[in-house]
Each structure stands twice: as structure tokens, then as C-alpha cells.
PDB file of C-alpha atoms in Angstrom:
ATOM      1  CA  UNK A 279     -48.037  12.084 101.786  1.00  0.00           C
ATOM      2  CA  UNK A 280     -50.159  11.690 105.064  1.00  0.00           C
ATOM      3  CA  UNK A 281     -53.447  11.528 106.062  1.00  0.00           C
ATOM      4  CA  UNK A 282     -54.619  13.998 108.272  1.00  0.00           C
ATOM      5  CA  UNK A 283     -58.217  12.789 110.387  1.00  0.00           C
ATOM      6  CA  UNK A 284     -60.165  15.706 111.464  1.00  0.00           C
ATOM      7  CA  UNK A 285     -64.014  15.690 112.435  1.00  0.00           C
ATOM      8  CA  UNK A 286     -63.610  11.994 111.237  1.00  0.00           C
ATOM      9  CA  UNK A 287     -62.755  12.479 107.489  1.00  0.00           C
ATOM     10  CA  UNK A 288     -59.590  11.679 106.067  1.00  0.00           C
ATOM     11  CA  UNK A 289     -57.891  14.195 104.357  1.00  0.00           C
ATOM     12  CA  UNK A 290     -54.486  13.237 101.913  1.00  0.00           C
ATOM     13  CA  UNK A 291     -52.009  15.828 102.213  1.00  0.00           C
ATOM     14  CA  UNK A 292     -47.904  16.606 101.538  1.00  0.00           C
ATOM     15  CA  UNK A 293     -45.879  15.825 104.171  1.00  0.00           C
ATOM     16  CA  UNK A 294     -44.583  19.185 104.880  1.00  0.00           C
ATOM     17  CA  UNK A 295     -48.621  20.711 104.906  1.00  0.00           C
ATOM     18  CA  UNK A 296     -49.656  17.904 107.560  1.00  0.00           C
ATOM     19  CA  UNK A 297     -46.247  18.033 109.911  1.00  0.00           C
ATOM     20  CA  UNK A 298     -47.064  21.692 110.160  1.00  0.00           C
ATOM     21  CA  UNK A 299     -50.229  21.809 111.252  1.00  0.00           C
ATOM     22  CA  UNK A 300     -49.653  19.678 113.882  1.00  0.00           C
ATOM     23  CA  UNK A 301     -47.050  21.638 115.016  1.00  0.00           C
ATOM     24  CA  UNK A 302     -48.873  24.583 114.932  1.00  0.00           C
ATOM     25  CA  UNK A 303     -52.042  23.262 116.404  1.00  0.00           C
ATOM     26  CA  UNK A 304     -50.047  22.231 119.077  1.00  0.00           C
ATOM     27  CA  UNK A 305     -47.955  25.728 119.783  1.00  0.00           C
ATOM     28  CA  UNK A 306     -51.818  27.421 120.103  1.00  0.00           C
ATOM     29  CA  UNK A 307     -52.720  24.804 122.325  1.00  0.00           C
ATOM     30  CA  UNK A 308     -50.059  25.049 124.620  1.00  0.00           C
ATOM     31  CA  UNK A 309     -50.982  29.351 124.258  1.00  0.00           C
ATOM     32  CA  UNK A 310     -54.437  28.563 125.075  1.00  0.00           C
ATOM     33  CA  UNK A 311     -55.070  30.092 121.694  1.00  0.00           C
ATOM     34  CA  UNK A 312     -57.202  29.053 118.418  1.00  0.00           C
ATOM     35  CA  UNK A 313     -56.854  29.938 114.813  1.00  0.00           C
ATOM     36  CA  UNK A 314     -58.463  28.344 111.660  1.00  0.00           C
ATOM     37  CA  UNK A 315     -55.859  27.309 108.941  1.00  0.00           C
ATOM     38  CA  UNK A 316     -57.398  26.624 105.368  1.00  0.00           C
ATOM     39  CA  UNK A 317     -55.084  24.312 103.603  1.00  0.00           C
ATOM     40  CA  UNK A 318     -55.578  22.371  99.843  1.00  0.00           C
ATOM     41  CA  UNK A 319     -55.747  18.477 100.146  1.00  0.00           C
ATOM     42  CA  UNK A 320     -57.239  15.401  98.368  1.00  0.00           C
ATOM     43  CA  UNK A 321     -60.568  13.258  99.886  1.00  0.00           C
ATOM     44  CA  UNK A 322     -61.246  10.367  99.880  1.00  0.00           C
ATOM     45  CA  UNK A 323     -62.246  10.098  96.238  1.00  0.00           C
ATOM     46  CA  UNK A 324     -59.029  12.005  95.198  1.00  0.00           C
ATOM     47  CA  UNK A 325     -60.701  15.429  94.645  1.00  0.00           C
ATOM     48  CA  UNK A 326     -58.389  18.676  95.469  1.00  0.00           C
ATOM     49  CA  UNK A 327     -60.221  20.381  97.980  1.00  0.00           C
ATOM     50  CA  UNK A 328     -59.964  23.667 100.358  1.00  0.00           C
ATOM     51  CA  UNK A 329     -60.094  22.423 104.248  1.00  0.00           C
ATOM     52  CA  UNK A 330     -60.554  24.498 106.521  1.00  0.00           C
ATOM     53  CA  UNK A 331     -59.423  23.258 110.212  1.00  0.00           C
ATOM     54  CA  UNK A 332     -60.294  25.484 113.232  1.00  0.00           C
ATOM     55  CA  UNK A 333     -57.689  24.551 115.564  1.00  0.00           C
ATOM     56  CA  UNK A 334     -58.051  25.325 119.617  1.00  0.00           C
ATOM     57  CA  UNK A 335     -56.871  23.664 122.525  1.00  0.00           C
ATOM     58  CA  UNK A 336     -59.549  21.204 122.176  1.00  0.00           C
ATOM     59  CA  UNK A 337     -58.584  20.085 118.538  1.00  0.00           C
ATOM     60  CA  UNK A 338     -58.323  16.180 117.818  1.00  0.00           C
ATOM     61  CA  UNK A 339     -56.094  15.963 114.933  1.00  0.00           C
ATOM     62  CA  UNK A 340     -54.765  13.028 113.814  1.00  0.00           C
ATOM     63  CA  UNK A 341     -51.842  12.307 111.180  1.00  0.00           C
ATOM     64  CA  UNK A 342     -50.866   9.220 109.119  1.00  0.00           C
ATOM     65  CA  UNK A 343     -47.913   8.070 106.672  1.00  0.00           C
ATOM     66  CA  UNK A 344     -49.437   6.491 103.612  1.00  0.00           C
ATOM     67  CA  UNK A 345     -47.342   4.211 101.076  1.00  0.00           C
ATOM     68  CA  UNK A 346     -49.250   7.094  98.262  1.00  0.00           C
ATOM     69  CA  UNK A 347     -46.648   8.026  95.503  1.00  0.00           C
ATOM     70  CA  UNK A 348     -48.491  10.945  94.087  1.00  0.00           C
ATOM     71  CA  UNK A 349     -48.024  14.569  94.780  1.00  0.00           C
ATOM     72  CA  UNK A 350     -50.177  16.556  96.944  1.00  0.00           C
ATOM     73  CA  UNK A 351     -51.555  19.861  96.704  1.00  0.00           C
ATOM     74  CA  UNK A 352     -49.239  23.136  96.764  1.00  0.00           C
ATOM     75  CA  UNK A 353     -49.718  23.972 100.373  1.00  0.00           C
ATOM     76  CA  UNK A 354     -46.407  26.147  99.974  1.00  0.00           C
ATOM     77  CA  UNK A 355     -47.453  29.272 101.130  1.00  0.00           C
ATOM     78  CA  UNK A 356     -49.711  28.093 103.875  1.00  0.00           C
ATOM     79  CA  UNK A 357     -47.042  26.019 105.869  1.00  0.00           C
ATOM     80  CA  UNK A 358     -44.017  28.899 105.619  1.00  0.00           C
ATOM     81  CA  UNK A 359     -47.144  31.305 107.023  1.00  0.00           C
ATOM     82  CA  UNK A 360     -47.892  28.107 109.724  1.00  0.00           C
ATOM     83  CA  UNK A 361     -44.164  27.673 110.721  1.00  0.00           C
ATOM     84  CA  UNK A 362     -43.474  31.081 111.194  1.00  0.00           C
ATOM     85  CA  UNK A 363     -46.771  31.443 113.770  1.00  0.00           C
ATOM     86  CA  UNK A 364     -46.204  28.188 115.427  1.00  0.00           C
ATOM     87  CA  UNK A 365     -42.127  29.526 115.978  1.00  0.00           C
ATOM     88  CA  UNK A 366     -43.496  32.899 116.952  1.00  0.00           C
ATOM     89  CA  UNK A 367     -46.007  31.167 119.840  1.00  0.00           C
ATOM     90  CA  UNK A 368     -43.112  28.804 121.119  1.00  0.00           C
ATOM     91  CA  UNK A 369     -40.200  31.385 121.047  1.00  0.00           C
ATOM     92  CA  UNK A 370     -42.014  34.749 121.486  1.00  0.00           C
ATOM     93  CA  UNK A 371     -39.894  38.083 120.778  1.00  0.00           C
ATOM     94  CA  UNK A 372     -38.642  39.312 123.955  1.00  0.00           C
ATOM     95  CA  UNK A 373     -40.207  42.742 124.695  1.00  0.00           C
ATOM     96  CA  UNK A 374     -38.681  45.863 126.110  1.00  0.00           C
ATOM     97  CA  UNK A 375     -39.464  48.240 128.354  1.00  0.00           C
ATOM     98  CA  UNK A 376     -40.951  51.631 126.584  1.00  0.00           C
ATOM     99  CA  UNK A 377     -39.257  54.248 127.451  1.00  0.00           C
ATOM    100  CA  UNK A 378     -41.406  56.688 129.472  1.00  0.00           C
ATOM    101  CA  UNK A 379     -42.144  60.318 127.246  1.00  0.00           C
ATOM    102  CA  UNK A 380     -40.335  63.304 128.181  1.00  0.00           C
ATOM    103  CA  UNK A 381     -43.114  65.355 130.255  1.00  0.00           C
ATOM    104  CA  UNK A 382     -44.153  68.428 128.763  1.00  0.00           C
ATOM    105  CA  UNK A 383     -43.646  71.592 131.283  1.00  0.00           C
ATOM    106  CA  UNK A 384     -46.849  72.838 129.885  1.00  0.00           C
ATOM    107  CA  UNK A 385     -48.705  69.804 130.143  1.00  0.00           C
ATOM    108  CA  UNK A 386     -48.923  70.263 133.994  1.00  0.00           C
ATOM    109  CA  UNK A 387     -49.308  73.712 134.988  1.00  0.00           C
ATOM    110  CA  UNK A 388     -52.531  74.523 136.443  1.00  0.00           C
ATOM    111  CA  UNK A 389     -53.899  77.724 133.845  1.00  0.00           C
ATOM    112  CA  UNK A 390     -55.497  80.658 135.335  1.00  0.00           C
TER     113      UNK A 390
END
């Protein structure tokens, strides 16, 4: 478990959920890019609750181990979604060339 700090509230989350959003907040950073990522995690009075954590260049995100032997939320589907975006901004598909359309003969003529 870790903490994550964002707008100065802790917020207890699985190790896998915090590690990455870090690396995704940092992979739109380095794109000059933002996105908000909702994920579930515990307060500071233990409650489950739905953060939501708008993440830009500017973003001051902290993370922190914690000794806590409890399980946290199912993030599950949120961090394979956040890996596969952050790997996507920091090894982008490599783009081809379109191929240029075959011209029309029609297309051109002048009608009279």
C-alpha cells in the first residue's frame, strides 16, 4: 500500500494503482499533455472513496510506502487502462506515410 498526496490530502492506495499513476502523470508531462484519472482509494479515516486526479504538466503528486497490511481498493481496470496510455505516450506507434489516392481522370477535366 502507498500513500499518494495530492492537493494536500493523503490518499491510501495498492501499490500497483499508485506506481501507475505516477508513471503516467509523468509520460503526459513529458507530452505536454493532461488527463484526469479517477481511481478508488481509502482517506484518512479508512473510507473507500472515488478520487479523481487531474494530472498536467503542472501536477504535484507525491507517493509513500506505508508499513499498512490491508488490501486496497480494486483499481484493476484503471491501472491496465493507465499503463497502456502512459506506454503509448513514451513509445508512440510509428506512423506511415498514406499512400496518395489514385486520381480520378474525371475528377480534372474542365466540363463544357
Amino acid at each position: 500500500m502507498k500513500h499518494i498526496v495530492y492537493a494536500e490530502k493523503p490518499h491510501l492506495m495498492g501499490d500497483d494503482a499508485a506506481d501507475a499513476l505516477m508513471e503516467y502523470a509523468r509520460a503526459l508531462a513529458d507530452a505536454g499533455r493532461s488527463d484526469v484519472v479517477t481511481l478508488r482509494a481509502l482517506d484518512e479515516r479508512g473510507s473507500v472513496v472515488d478520487v479523481a486526479f487531474l494530472l498536467n504538466p503542472g501536477t504535484l503528486l507525491l507517493t509513500q510506502t506505508t508499513n499498512s497490511e490491508i488490501d486496497g481498493p480494486d483499481n484493476s481496470s484503471v491501472v491496465e487502462e493507465l499503463v497502456r496510455l502512459a506506454s503509448r505516450l513514451t513509445h508512440p506507434p510509428e506512423t506511415q506515410p498514406e499512400e496518395a489516392p489514385e486520381p480520378q481522370a474525371d475528377r480534372w477535366e474542365t466540363r463544357q
